Amino acid sequence: EAGVTQSPTHLIKTRGQQATLRCSPISGHTSVYWYQQALGLGLQFLLWYDEGEERNRGNFPPRFSGRQFPNYSSELNVNALELEDSALYLCASRVGGGQYFGPGTRLTVT
Amino acid sequence: AQSVTQLDSQVPVFEEAPVELRCNYSSSVSVYLFWYVQYPNQGLQLLLKYLSGSTLVESINGFEAEFNKSQTSFHLRKPSVHISDTAEYFCAVSDRDGGYNKLIFGAGTRLAVHP
């Protein structure tokens, strides 16, 4: 079975722009988790979607938002980009109590 | 709130030597525990997990970890490391208060295996 997929692999944006990152969970799995891995800040929980609804969010400002589509794929949107938003953004599916991650999208804000 | 401490930011070791990467978590509520490995420029791979049952869990590539509830620890061990084990290792926990959904990660331990 296919794993978690993410696109694009790399994304370069300018400060103030908006970024859209995409994730497809493992087939048939309804939950999607987003994490940010920023230099010096480690891995931080961002958002959790399940059955199309946002279930929980981490300590991030409202300009980090997203949605989950009927096919359970998900989009993470980051508005008004700031330099410190540069990071690897990871998406995960939950399987049997564990979370399995995609390869990530590296966002660079210049 | 739950937190995870990985006591060593870097662990250098020679090939075929044993290694232990230490992990402690803060809360004593019911927890699930995980170790993830990240190779350069890649995502996270689940190495092993403790959900319940036997406190000793093993991975397919020779790593093992032991859940110690009294010491709130979940240390990762391997009796003989290979060059290919060079990577960053993250300990993570999810707990009942969070519905076992949100993963809280440690800061990571960079394992460097030298020939």
mmCIF file of C-alpha atoms in Angstrom:
data_model
loop_
_atom_site.group_PDB
_atom_site.id
_atom_site.type_symbol
_atom_site.label_atom_id
_atom_site.label_comp_id
_atom_site.label_asym_id
_atom_site.label_seq_id
_atom_site.Cartn_x
_atom_site.Cartn_y
_atom_site.Cartn_z
ATOM 1 C CA GLU A 1 0.000 0.000 0.000
ATOM 2 C CA ALA A 2 1.233 3.487 -0.798
ATOM 3 C CA GLY A 3 2.541 5.586 2.060
ATOM 4 C CA VAL A 4 1.942 9.203 2.896
ATOM 5 C CA THR A 5 2.713 11.516 -0.003
ATOM 6 C CA GLN A 6 3.439 15.226 0.071
ATOM 7 C CA SER A 7 3.859 17.892 -2.562
ATOM 8 C CA PRO A 8 5.758 19.865 -3.530
ATOM 9 C CA THR A 9 9.124 18.607 -2.326
ATOM 10 C CA HIS A 10 10.522 22.111 -2.182
ATOM 11 C CA LEU A 11 8.830 25.487 -2.141
ATOM 12 C CA ILE A 12 10.489 28.875 -2.249
ATOM 13 C CA LYS A 13 8.436 31.931 -1.360
ATOM 14 C CA THR A 14 9.005 35.555 -0.560
ATOM 15 C CA ARG A 15 8.127 37.108 2.778
ATOM 16 C CA GLY A 16 4.489 38.180 2.837
ATOM 17 C CA GLN A 17 3.342 35.631 0.256
ATOM 18 C CA GLN A 18 1.141 32.600 0.868
ATOM 19 C CA ALA A 19 2.261 28.968 0.704
ATOM 20 C CA THR A 20 0.103 25.914 0.085
ATOM 21 C CA LEU A 21 1.355 22.457 0.973
ATOM 22 C CA ARG A 22 -0.449 19.228 0.169
ATOM 23 C CA CYS A 23 -0.650 15.820 1.764
ATOM 24 C CA SER A 24 -2.330 12.537 0.923
ATOM 25 C CA PRO A 25 -2.610 10.062 3.814
ATOM 26 C CA ILE A 26 -2.262 6.324 3.571
ATOM 27 C CA SER A 27 -5.191 5.031 1.551
ATOM 28 C CA GLY A 28 -8.347 4.686 3.642
ATOM 29 C CA HIS A 29 -7.007 6.551 6.655
ATOM 30 C CA THR A 30 -9.092 9.476 7.737
ATOM 31 C CA SER A 31 -6.690 11.394 9.985
ATOM 32 C CA VAL A 32 -3.950 13.746 8.848
ATOM 33 C CA TYR A 33 -1.406 15.329 11.168
ATOM 34 C CA TRP A 34 0.865 18.255 10.309
ATOM 35 C CA TYR A 35 4.165 19.026 12.021
ATOM 36 C CA GLN A 36 6.784 21.714 11.571
ATOM 37 C CA GLN A 37 10.504 20.972 11.866
ATOM 38 C CA ALA A 38 12.303 24.274 12.070
ATOM 39 C CA LEU A 39 15.994 24.739 12.737
ATOM 40 C CA GLY A 40 16.544 25.278 16.416
ATOM 41 C CA LEU A 41 12.890 24.630 17.340
ATOM 42 C CA GLY A 42 12.652 20.911 16.714
ATOM 43 C CA LEU A 43 9.516 19.047 15.702
ATOM 44 C CA GLN A 44 6.295 20.731 16.719
ATOM 45 C CA PHE A 45 2.702 19.610 16.305
ATOM 46 C CA LEU A 46 0.767 21.956 14.043
ATOM 47 C CA LEU A 47 -2.665 20.591 13.161
ATOM 48 C CA TRP A 48 -4.783 17.444 13.232
ATOM 49 C CA TYR A 49 -7.648 16.792 10.823
ATOM 50 C CA ASP A 50 -10.047 13.895 10.960
ATOM 51 C CA GLU A 51 -13.147 13.230 8.891
ATOM 52 C CA GLY A 52 -12.906 16.684 7.354
ATOM 53 C CA GLU A 53 -12.767 18.573 10.640
ATOM 54 C CA GLU A 54 -9.941 20.303 12.472
ATOM 55 C CA ARG A 55 -9.632 18.384 15.747
ATOM 56 C CA ASN A 56 -6.674 20.031 17.409
ATOM 57 C CA ARG A 57 -4.021 22.623 16.705
ATOM 58 C CA GLY A 58 -0.679 23.397 18.241
ATOM 59 C CA ASN A 59 0.663 26.713 19.454
ATOM 60 C CA PHE A 60 0.798 28.433 16.072
ATOM 61 C CA PRO A 61 -0.778 31.721 14.925
ATOM 62 C CA PRO A 62 -4.012 31.726 12.903
ATOM 63 C CA ARG A 63 -2.131 32.417 9.664
ATOM 64 C CA PHE A 64 -1.357 28.692 9.757
ATOM 65 C CA SER A 65 -4.521 27.003 8.584
ATOM 66 C CA GLY A 66 -5.664 24.145 6.458
ATOM 67 C CA ARG A 67 -8.431 21.896 5.423
ATOM 68 C CA GLN A 68 -9.202 18.274 4.717
ATOM 69 C CA PHE A 69 -11.014 17.188 1.603
ATOM 70 C CA PRO A 70 -13.660 14.443 1.238
ATOM 71 C CA ASN A 71 -10.969 12.050 -0.042
ATOM 72 C CA TYR A 72 -9.058 12.740 3.235
ATOM 73 C CA SER A 73 -6.183 14.539 1.529
ATOM 74 C CA SER A 74 -5.207 17.759 3.224
ATOM 75 C CA GLU A 75 -3.852 21.191 2.506
ATOM 76 C CA LEU A 76 -1.790 23.367 4.824
ATOM 77 C CA ASN A 77 -1.866 27.070 4.113
ATOM 78 C CA VAL A 78 0.548 29.563 5.564
ATOM 79 C CA ASN A 79 -0.403 33.185 4.994
ATOM 80 C CA ALA A 80 1.730 36.311 5.319
ATOM 81 C CA LEU A 81 4.914 34.284 5.300
ATOM 82 C CA GLU A 82 7.687 35.259 7.657
ATOM 83 C CA LEU A 83 11.350 34.287 7.444
ATOM 84 C CA GLU A 84 10.998 32.061 10.507
ATOM 85 C CA ASP A 85 8.388 29.964 8.703
ATOM 86 C CA SER A 86 11.262 28.380 6.782
ATOM 87 C CA ALA A 87 11.145 24.743 7.821
ATOM 88 C CA LEU A 88 10.431 21.181 6.821
ATOM 89 C CA TYR A 89 6.678 20.531 7.035
ATOM 90 C CA LEU A 90 5.776 16.918 7.681
ATOM 91 C CA CYS A 91 2.440 15.204 7.278
ATOM 92 C CA ALA A 92 1.502 11.914 8.918
ATOM 93 C CA SER A 93 -1.153 9.192 8.926
ATOM 94 C CA ARG A 94 -2.096 7.337 12.082
ATOM 95 C CA VAL A 95 -1.949 3.551 11.833
ATOM 96 C CA GLY A 96 -2.493 1.307 14.842
ATOM 97 C CA GLY A 97 -1.421 3.829 17.440
ATOM 98 C CA GLY A 98 1.655 5.022 15.542
ATOM 99 C CA GLN A 99 2.075 7.866 13.088
ATOM 100 C CA TYR A 100 3.710 7.315 9.712
ATOM 101 C CA PHE A 101 5.247 10.310 8.020
ATOM 102 C CA GLY A 102 5.602 11.506 4.477
ATOM 103 C CA PRO A 103 8.875 12.815 3.050
ATOM 104 C CA GLY A 104 8.016 16.424 3.857
ATOM 105 C CA THR A 105 7.905 19.747 2.045
ATOM 106 C CA ARG A 106 10.825 22.071 2.586
ATOM 107 C CA LEU A 107 9.580 25.639 2.623
ATOM 108 C CA THR A 108 12.127 28.393 2.227
ATOM 109 C CA VAL A 109 11.059 31.982 2.788
ATOM 110 C CA THR A 110 13.366 34.663 1.417
ATOM 111 C CA ALA B 1 1.991 19.419 29.978
ATOM 112 C CA GLN B 2 3.891 16.520 28.530
ATOM 113 C CA SER B 3 7.538 17.009 27.607
ATOM 114 C CA VAL B 4 10.303 14.765 26.290
ATOM 115 C CA THR B 5 13.986 15.061 27.134
ATOM 116 C CA GLN B 6 16.705 13.465 25.072
ATOM 117 C CA LEU B 7 19.714 13.757 27.274
ATOM 118 C CA ASP B 8 22.371 13.670 24.561
ATOM 119 C CA SER B 9 22.331 15.940 21.537
ATOM 120 C CA GLN B 10 25.165 14.019 19.892
ATOM 121 C CA VAL B 11 26.526 10.516 20.386
ATOM 122 C CA PRO B 12 29.719 9.524 18.567
ATOM 123 C CA VAL B 13 30.499 5.821 18.503
ATOM 124 C CA PHE B 14 32.734 3.430 16.626
ATOM 125 C CA GLU B 15 31.341 0.830 14.272
ATOM 126 C CA GLU B 16 30.350 -2.464 15.979
ATOM 127 C CA ALA B 17 30.263 -0.799 19.412
ATOM 128 C CA PRO B 18 27.070 -0.782 21.503
ATOM 129 C CA VAL B 19 25.044 2.391 21.859
ATOM 130 C CA GLU B 20 22.307 3.764 24.108
ATOM 131 C CA LEU B 21 20.270 6.850 23.285
ATOM 132 C CA ARG B 22 18.447 8.152 26.324
ATOM 133 C CA CYS B 23 14.899 9.457 26.490
ATOM 134 C CA ASN B 24 12.799 10.591 29.445
ATOM 135 C CA TYR B 25 9.247 11.926 29.439
ATOM 136 C CA SER B 26 7.573 14.033 32.057
ATOM 137 C CA SER B 27 4.027 12.923 32.653
ATOM 138 C CA SER B 28 3.003 9.717 34.346
ATOM 139 C CA VAL B 29 -0.389 9.495 32.664
ATOM 140 C CA SER B 30 -0.913 6.580 30.339
ATOM 141 C CA VAL B 31 1.432 7.027 27.367
ATOM 142 C CA TYR B 32 2.418 5.642 24.008
ATOM 143 C CA LEU B 33 6.132 5.903 23.246
ATOM 144 C CA PHE B 34 7.989 6.018 19.953
ATOM 145 C CA TRP B 35 11.406 6.239 18.416
ATOM 146 C CA TYR B 36 11.791 7.769 14.967
ATOM 147 C CA VAL B 37 14.873 7.963 12.760
ATOM 148 C CA GLN B 38 15.614 10.713 10.254
ATOM 149 C CA TYR B 39 18.314 10.325 7.615
ATOM 150 C CA PRO B 40 19.714 13.486 6.002
ATOM 151 C CA ASN B 41 17.190 15.351 3.863
ATOM 152 C CA GLN B 42 14.468 12.801 4.504
ATOM 153 C CA GLY B 43 11.285 12.516 6.525
ATOM 154 C CA LEU B 44 10.786 10.556 9.726
ATOM 155 C CA GLN B 45 10.696 6.779 9.801
ATOM 156 C CA LEU B 46 9.045 4.955 12.687
ATOM 157 C CA LEU B 47 11.683 2.739 14.259
ATOM 158 C CA LEU B 48 9.673 1.176 17.080
ATOM 159 C CA LYS B 49 6.753 1.847 19.371
ATOM 160 C CA TYR B 50 5.415 0.929 22.783
ATOM 161 C CA LEU B 51 1.645 0.941 23.154
ATOM 162 C CA SER B 52 1.061 -1.704 25.815
ATOM 163 C CA GLY B 53 2.138 -5.187 26.842
ATOM 164 C CA SER B 54 5.782 -6.220 26.981
ATOM 165 C CA THR B 55 7.977 -3.354 28.106
ATOM 166 C CA LEU B 56 10.769 -4.401 25.728
ATOM 167 C CA VAL B 57 10.126 -3.616 22.076
ATOM 168 C CA GLU B 58 12.343 -4.423 19.129
ATOM 169 C CA SER B 59 12.801 -3.164 15.587
ATOM 170 C CA ILE B 60 13.673 -5.208 12.539
ATOM 171 C CA ASN B 61 17.167 -3.727 12.263
ATOM 172 C CA GLY B 62 18.474 -4.648 15.712
ATOM 173 C CA PHE B 63 17.370 -1.690 17.830
ATOM 174 C CA GLU B 64 15.407 -2.216 21.032
ATOM 175 C CA ALA B 65 13.864 0.052 23.640
ATOM 176 C CA GLU B 66 12.562 -0.607 27.114
ATOM 177 C CA PHE B 67 9.647 1.210 28.706
ATOM 178 C CA ASN B 68 10.386 1.947 32.352
ATOM 179 C CA LYS B 69 7.313 3.440 33.983
ATOM 180 C CA SER B 70 8.918 4.149 37.360
ATOM 181 C CA GLN B 71 11.750 6.094 35.747
ATOM 182 C CA THR B 72 9.557 7.524 32.956
ATOM 183 C CA SER B 73 12.181 6.453 30.444
ATOM 184 C CA PHE B 74 12.276 4.807 27.038
ATOM 185 C CA HIS B 75 15.946 4.401 26.164
ATOM 186 C CA LEU B 76 16.996 3.079 22.742
ATOM 187 C CA ARG B 77 19.784 0.535 22.498
ATOM 188 C CA LYS B 78 21.675 -1.405 19.877
ATOM 189 C CA PRO B 79 24.372 -3.957 20.751
ATOM 190 C CA SER B 80 26.451 -3.353 17.611
ATOM 191 C CA VAL B 81 26.047 -0.326 15.345
ATOM 192 C CA HIS B 82 26.814 0.040 11.639
ATOM 193 C CA ILE B 83 27.922 3.018 9.608
ATOM 194 C CA SER B 84 24.457 3.037 8.072
ATOM 195 C CA ASP B 85 22.916 3.775 11.491
ATOM 196 C CA THR B 86 24.305 7.298 11.298
ATOM 197 C CA ALA B 87 21.216 9.519 11.530
ATOM 198 C CA GLU B 88 19.181 11.668 13.885
ATOM 199 C CA TYR B 89 16.946 9.835 16.320
ATOM 200 C CA PHE B 90 13.837 11.325 17.885
ATOM 201 C CA CYS B 91 11.942 10.073 20.891
ATOM 202 C CA ALA B 92 8.234 10.945 20.957
ATOM 203 C CA VAL B 93 5.276 10.462 23.285
ATOM 204 C CA SER B 94 1.528 10.738 22.983
ATOM 205 C CA ASP B 95 -0.686 10.532 26.044
ATOM 206 C CA ARG B 96 -4.227 9.881 27.120
ATOM 207 C CA ASP B 97 -4.853 13.559 27.813
ATOM 208 C CA GLY B 98 -4.282 14.228 24.132
ATOM 209 C CA GLY B 99 -6.316 11.244 23.032
ATOM 210 C CA TYR B 100 -3.068 9.619 21.931
ATOM 211 C CA ASN B 101 -3.087 11.860 18.878
ATOM 212 C CA LYS B 102 -0.600 14.662 19.288
ATOM 213 C CA LEU B 103 3.039 13.571 19.264
ATOM 214 C CA ILE B 104 5.435 15.454 21.520
ATOM 215 C CA PHE B 105 9.013 15.104 20.320
ATOM 216 C CA GLY B 106 12.350 15.366 22.020
ATOM 217 C CA ALA B 107 15.038 17.579 20.535
ATOM 218 C CA GLY B 108 16.747 14.651 18.856
ATOM 219 C CA THR B 109 20.054 12.811 19.222
ATOM 220 C CA ARG B 110 22.504 12.784 16.371
ATOM 221 C CA LEU B 111 24.190 9.378 16.211
ATOM 222 C CA ALA B 112 27.503 9.432 14.357
ATOM 223 C CA VAL B 113 29.058 6.029 13.692
ATOM 224 C CA HIS B 114 32.748 6.129 12.818
ATOM 225 C CA PRO B 115 34.771 3.369 11.124
#
